[in-house]
Short mmCIF file of C-alpha atoms in Angstrom, two decimals:
data_model
loop_
_atom_site.label_atom_id
_atom_site.label_comp_id
_atom_site.label_asym_id
_atom_site.label_seq_id
_atom_site.Cartn_x
_atom_site.Cartn_y
_atom_site.Cartn_z
CA MET C 144 0.00 0.00 0.00
CA ASP C 145 1.45 3.37 -0.97
CA PHE C 146 1.17 6.71 0.83
CA LEU C 147 -1.87 7.86 -1.16
CA GLU C 148 -3.88 4.73 -0.39
CA ALA C 149 -2.98 5.00 3.30
CA GLU C 150 -4.12 8.64 3.36
CA VAL C 151 -7.39 7.74 1.62
CA LYS C 152 -8.07 5.01 4.19
CA ARG C 153 -7.34 7.41 7.04
CA ALA C 154 -9.66 9.99 5.47
CA GLN C 155 -12.37 7.36 5.04
CA GLN C 156 -12.11 6.66 8.75
CA GLY C 157 -12.90 10.30 9.49
CA ASN C 158 -9.43 11.87 9.66
CA LYS C 159 -9.99 15.40 8.33
CA ASP C 160 -6.27 16.17 8.14
CA ALA C 161 -5.77 13.19 5.84
CA PHE C 162 -8.55 14.44 3.56
CA ILE C 163 -7.04 17.93 3.50
CA ALA C 164 -3.65 16.44 2.60
CA LEU C 165 -5.24 14.51 -0.28
CA ILE C 166 -6.95 17.63 -1.62
CA LYS C 167 -3.76 19.68 -1.34
CA LYS C 168 -1.93 17.00 -3.30
CA MET C 169 -4.59 17.14 -6.05
CA GLU C 170 -5.23 20.90 -5.98
CA VAL C 171 -3.10 21.98 -8.96
CA ARG C 172 -4.26 19.10 -11.15
CA MET C 173 -7.90 19.78 -10.26
CA TYR C 174 -7.50 23.47 -11.04
CA ASN C 175 -5.89 22.73 -14.42
CA ILE C 176 -8.68 20.35 -15.39
CA ALA C 177 -11.41 22.75 -14.25
CA ARG C 178 -9.75 25.71 -15.97
CA ALA C 179 -9.49 23.80 -19.23
CA ILE C 180 -13.20 22.93 -19.12
CA VAL C 181 -14.90 26.04 -17.70
CA LYS C 182 -12.35 28.74 -18.66
CA LYS C 183 -13.09 31.29 -15.89
CA ASP C 184 -11.30 31.32 -12.53
CA GLU C 185 -14.50 31.94 -10.57
CA ASP C 186 -16.15 28.98 -12.28
CA CYS C 187 -13.08 26.85 -11.50
CA ALA C 188 -13.38 27.81 -7.85
CA ASP C 189 -17.09 26.91 -7.82
CA ALA C 190 -16.52 23.55 -9.51
CA MET C 191 -13.61 22.70 -7.23
CA GLN C 192 -15.53 23.68 -4.11
CA GLU C 193 -18.51 21.51 -5.11
CA THR C 194 -16.16 18.66 -5.99
CA ILE C 195 -14.39 18.79 -2.64
CA LEU C 196 -17.70 18.91 -0.77
CA LYS C 197 -19.14 15.97 -2.71
CA ALA C 198 -15.91 14.00 -2.37
CA TYR C 199 -15.83 14.59 1.39
CA LYS C 200 -19.43 13.49 1.83
CA SER C 201 -19.13 10.40 -0.34
CA LEU C 202 -15.56 9.35 0.50
CA PRO C 203 -16.77 6.36 2.54
CA THR C 204 -18.40 4.98 -0.62
CA LEU C 205 -15.08 4.83 -2.49
CA ARG C 206 -14.41 1.10 -2.70
CA ASN C 207 -10.80 1.09 -3.81
CA PRO C 208 -8.52 3.78 -2.33
CA ALA C 209 -6.07 3.29 -5.22
CA TYR C 210 -8.62 4.95 -7.53
CA PHE C 211 -8.95 8.14 -5.48
CA LYS C 212 -7.36 10.38 -8.14
CA THR C 213 -9.55 8.97 -10.90
CA TRP C 214 -12.63 9.18 -8.70
CA ILE C 215 -12.14 12.82 -7.71
CA CYS C 216 -11.30 13.83 -11.31
CA ARG C 217 -14.56 12.22 -12.45
CA ILE C 218 -16.50 14.20 -9.85
CA LEU C 219 -14.74 17.40 -10.95
CA ILE C 220 -15.46 16.83 -14.63
CA ASN C 221 -19.12 16.18 -13.87
CA GLU C 222 -19.29 19.37 -11.78
CA CYS C 223 -17.65 21.41 -14.55
CA ASN C 224 -20.06 20.06 -17.16
CA THR C 225 -23.04 20.72 -14.86
CA LEU C 226 -21.82 24.28 -14.37
CA LEU C 227 -21.47 24.77 -18.15
CA ARG C 228 -24.98 23.42 -18.75
CA LYS C 229 -26.44 25.79 -16.15
CA LYS C 230 -24.57 28.75 -17.61
CA SER C 231 -25.71 27.98 -21.14
CA LYS C 232 -29.34 28.19 -19.99
CA THR C 233 -28.98 31.61 -18.38
CA VAL C 234 -28.10 35.01 -19.79
CA SER C 235 -26.56 37.38 -17.29
CA MET C 236 -27.78 40.94 -17.59
CA ALA C 237 -24.73 42.09 -15.64
CA GLU C 238 -22.80 41.38 -18.82
CA PRO C 239 -25.12 42.47 -21.64
CA PRO C 240 -24.23 41.19 -25.08
CA GLU C 241 -22.03 43.61 -26.96
CA ALA C 242 -22.56 44.63 -30.53
CA VAL C 243 -20.34 42.27 -32.39
CA PHE C 244 -18.09 43.54 -35.15
CA PHE C 245 -15.27 41.40 -36.42
CA PRO C 246 -13.08 42.79 -39.16
CA LYS C 247 -12.35 40.39 -42.00
CA ALA C 248 -8.63 40.88 -41.53
CA SER C 249 -6.45 37.91 -40.73
CA ASP C 250 -8.91 36.21 -38.37
CA GLU C 251 -11.14 34.44 -40.89
CA HIS C 252 -10.81 31.04 -39.29
CA MET C 253 -12.12 29.85 -35.98
CA ASP C 254 -9.80 29.71 -32.98
CA LEU C 255 -8.96 26.17 -31.80
CA ARG C 256 -10.28 26.66 -28.26
CA GLU C 257 -13.50 28.15 -29.61
CA ALA C 258 -13.92 25.10 -31.83
CA VAL C 259 -13.23 22.70 -28.94
CA TYR C 260 -15.92 24.40 -26.85
CA ARG C 261 -18.42 23.94 -29.70
CA LEU C 262 -18.02 20.15 -29.50
CA GLU C 263 -20.70 18.13 -27.74
CA GLU C 264 -19.93 17.56 -24.06
CA ALA C 265 -18.65 13.97 -24.36
CA GLN C 266 -16.18 14.79 -27.15
CA ARG C 267 -15.16 18.13 -25.61
CA THR C 268 -14.27 16.53 -22.28
CA ILE C 269 -12.12 13.87 -23.94
CA VAL C 270 -10.31 16.41 -26.15
CA ILE C 271 -9.62 18.69 -23.18
CA LEU C 272 -8.31 15.86 -21.02
CA HIS C 273 -6.18 14.33 -23.77
CA TYR C 274 -4.74 17.41 -25.46
CA PHE C 275 -4.94 20.18 -22.85
CA GLN C 276 -4.17 18.03 -19.79
CA ASP C 277 -1.93 15.43 -21.50
CA MET C 278 -3.85 12.50 -20.05
CA PRO C 279 -3.38 9.11 -21.66
CA ILE C 280 -6.39 7.37 -23.23
CA ARG C 281 -6.40 4.66 -20.56
CA GLN C 282 -6.67 7.23 -17.74
CA ILE C 283 -9.44 9.12 -19.55
CA ALA C 284 -11.31 5.84 -20.00
CA ASP C 285 -10.99 5.15 -16.27
CA ILE C 286 -12.12 8.63 -15.25
CA LEU C 287 -15.12 8.66 -17.59
CA GLU C 288 -15.90 4.97 -17.00
CA LEU C 289 -15.71 4.19 -20.72
CA SER C 290 -13.80 1.60 -22.70
CA GLU C 291 -10.55 2.70 -24.30
CA SER C 292 -12.02 2.04 -27.75
CA THR C 293 -14.94 4.38 -26.99
CA VAL C 294 -12.53 7.12 -25.93
CA LYS C 295 -10.45 6.59 -29.09
CA THR C 296 -13.57 6.70 -31.28
CA ARG C 297 -14.85 9.91 -29.68
CA LEU C 298 -11.41 11.47 -29.97
CA TYR C 299 -11.21 10.49 -33.64
CA ARG C 300 -14.67 11.94 -34.38
CA ALA C 301 -13.83 15.11 -32.49
CA ARG C 302 -10.63 15.56 -34.53
CA ILE C 303 -12.60 15.16 -37.77
CA ARG C 304 -15.18 17.71 -36.63
CA LEU C 305 -12.49 20.16 -35.46
CA THR C 306 -10.58 19.81 -38.72
CA HIS C 307 -13.76 20.56 -40.65
CA TRP C 308 -14.64 23.58 -38.52
CA LEU C 309 -11.15 25.01 -38.55
CA LYS C 310 -10.88 24.83 -42.35
CA GLU C 311 -14.05 26.76 -43.11
CA PRO C 312 -14.45 30.52 -42.59
CA VAL C 313 -16.34 31.47 -39.44
CA ALA C 314 -19.78 33.00 -39.72
CA ARG C 315 -19.62 35.76 -37.11
CA GLU C 316 -22.98 36.24 -35.45
CA VAL C 317 -24.45 36.72 -32.01
CA ARG C 318 -26.54 33.88 -30.64
CA LEU C 319 -28.61 34.39 -27.51
#
């Protein structure tokens, strides 16, 4: 049993210091994943806070302490995607939409990040984890509870869609 597993077992037995140590060890990785998915720091903080709370409450249900990192990353990704879904349904009047004017200068093609965020949630998450967070396919499959072949297929389809989008000129319009 390694140090991480021992800490997880201590935390499962109610040791708050052990749980805090686990979170501190994962903090930077969690932030990077959240930042890649939700973009804004305040949204990262919200997603991380919800993740930590949910992880703390459900830690006793974690069957295998060796999977703690995978388990908490899965919770974080779900929280980030929930946050994005909620935000897409609301329009904040504190930030009214601006009149959009894009000159036809050199920016006729879509930005890569913009294209990634247009992908459906399942493909977007896999692309972000694989390319922005440098996670191997096997780890992504574990986190998302998918087979490796499913992850590879979704990644392949996402690359095709991104290639198509990035080759064609962008229609600049405001959608509310």
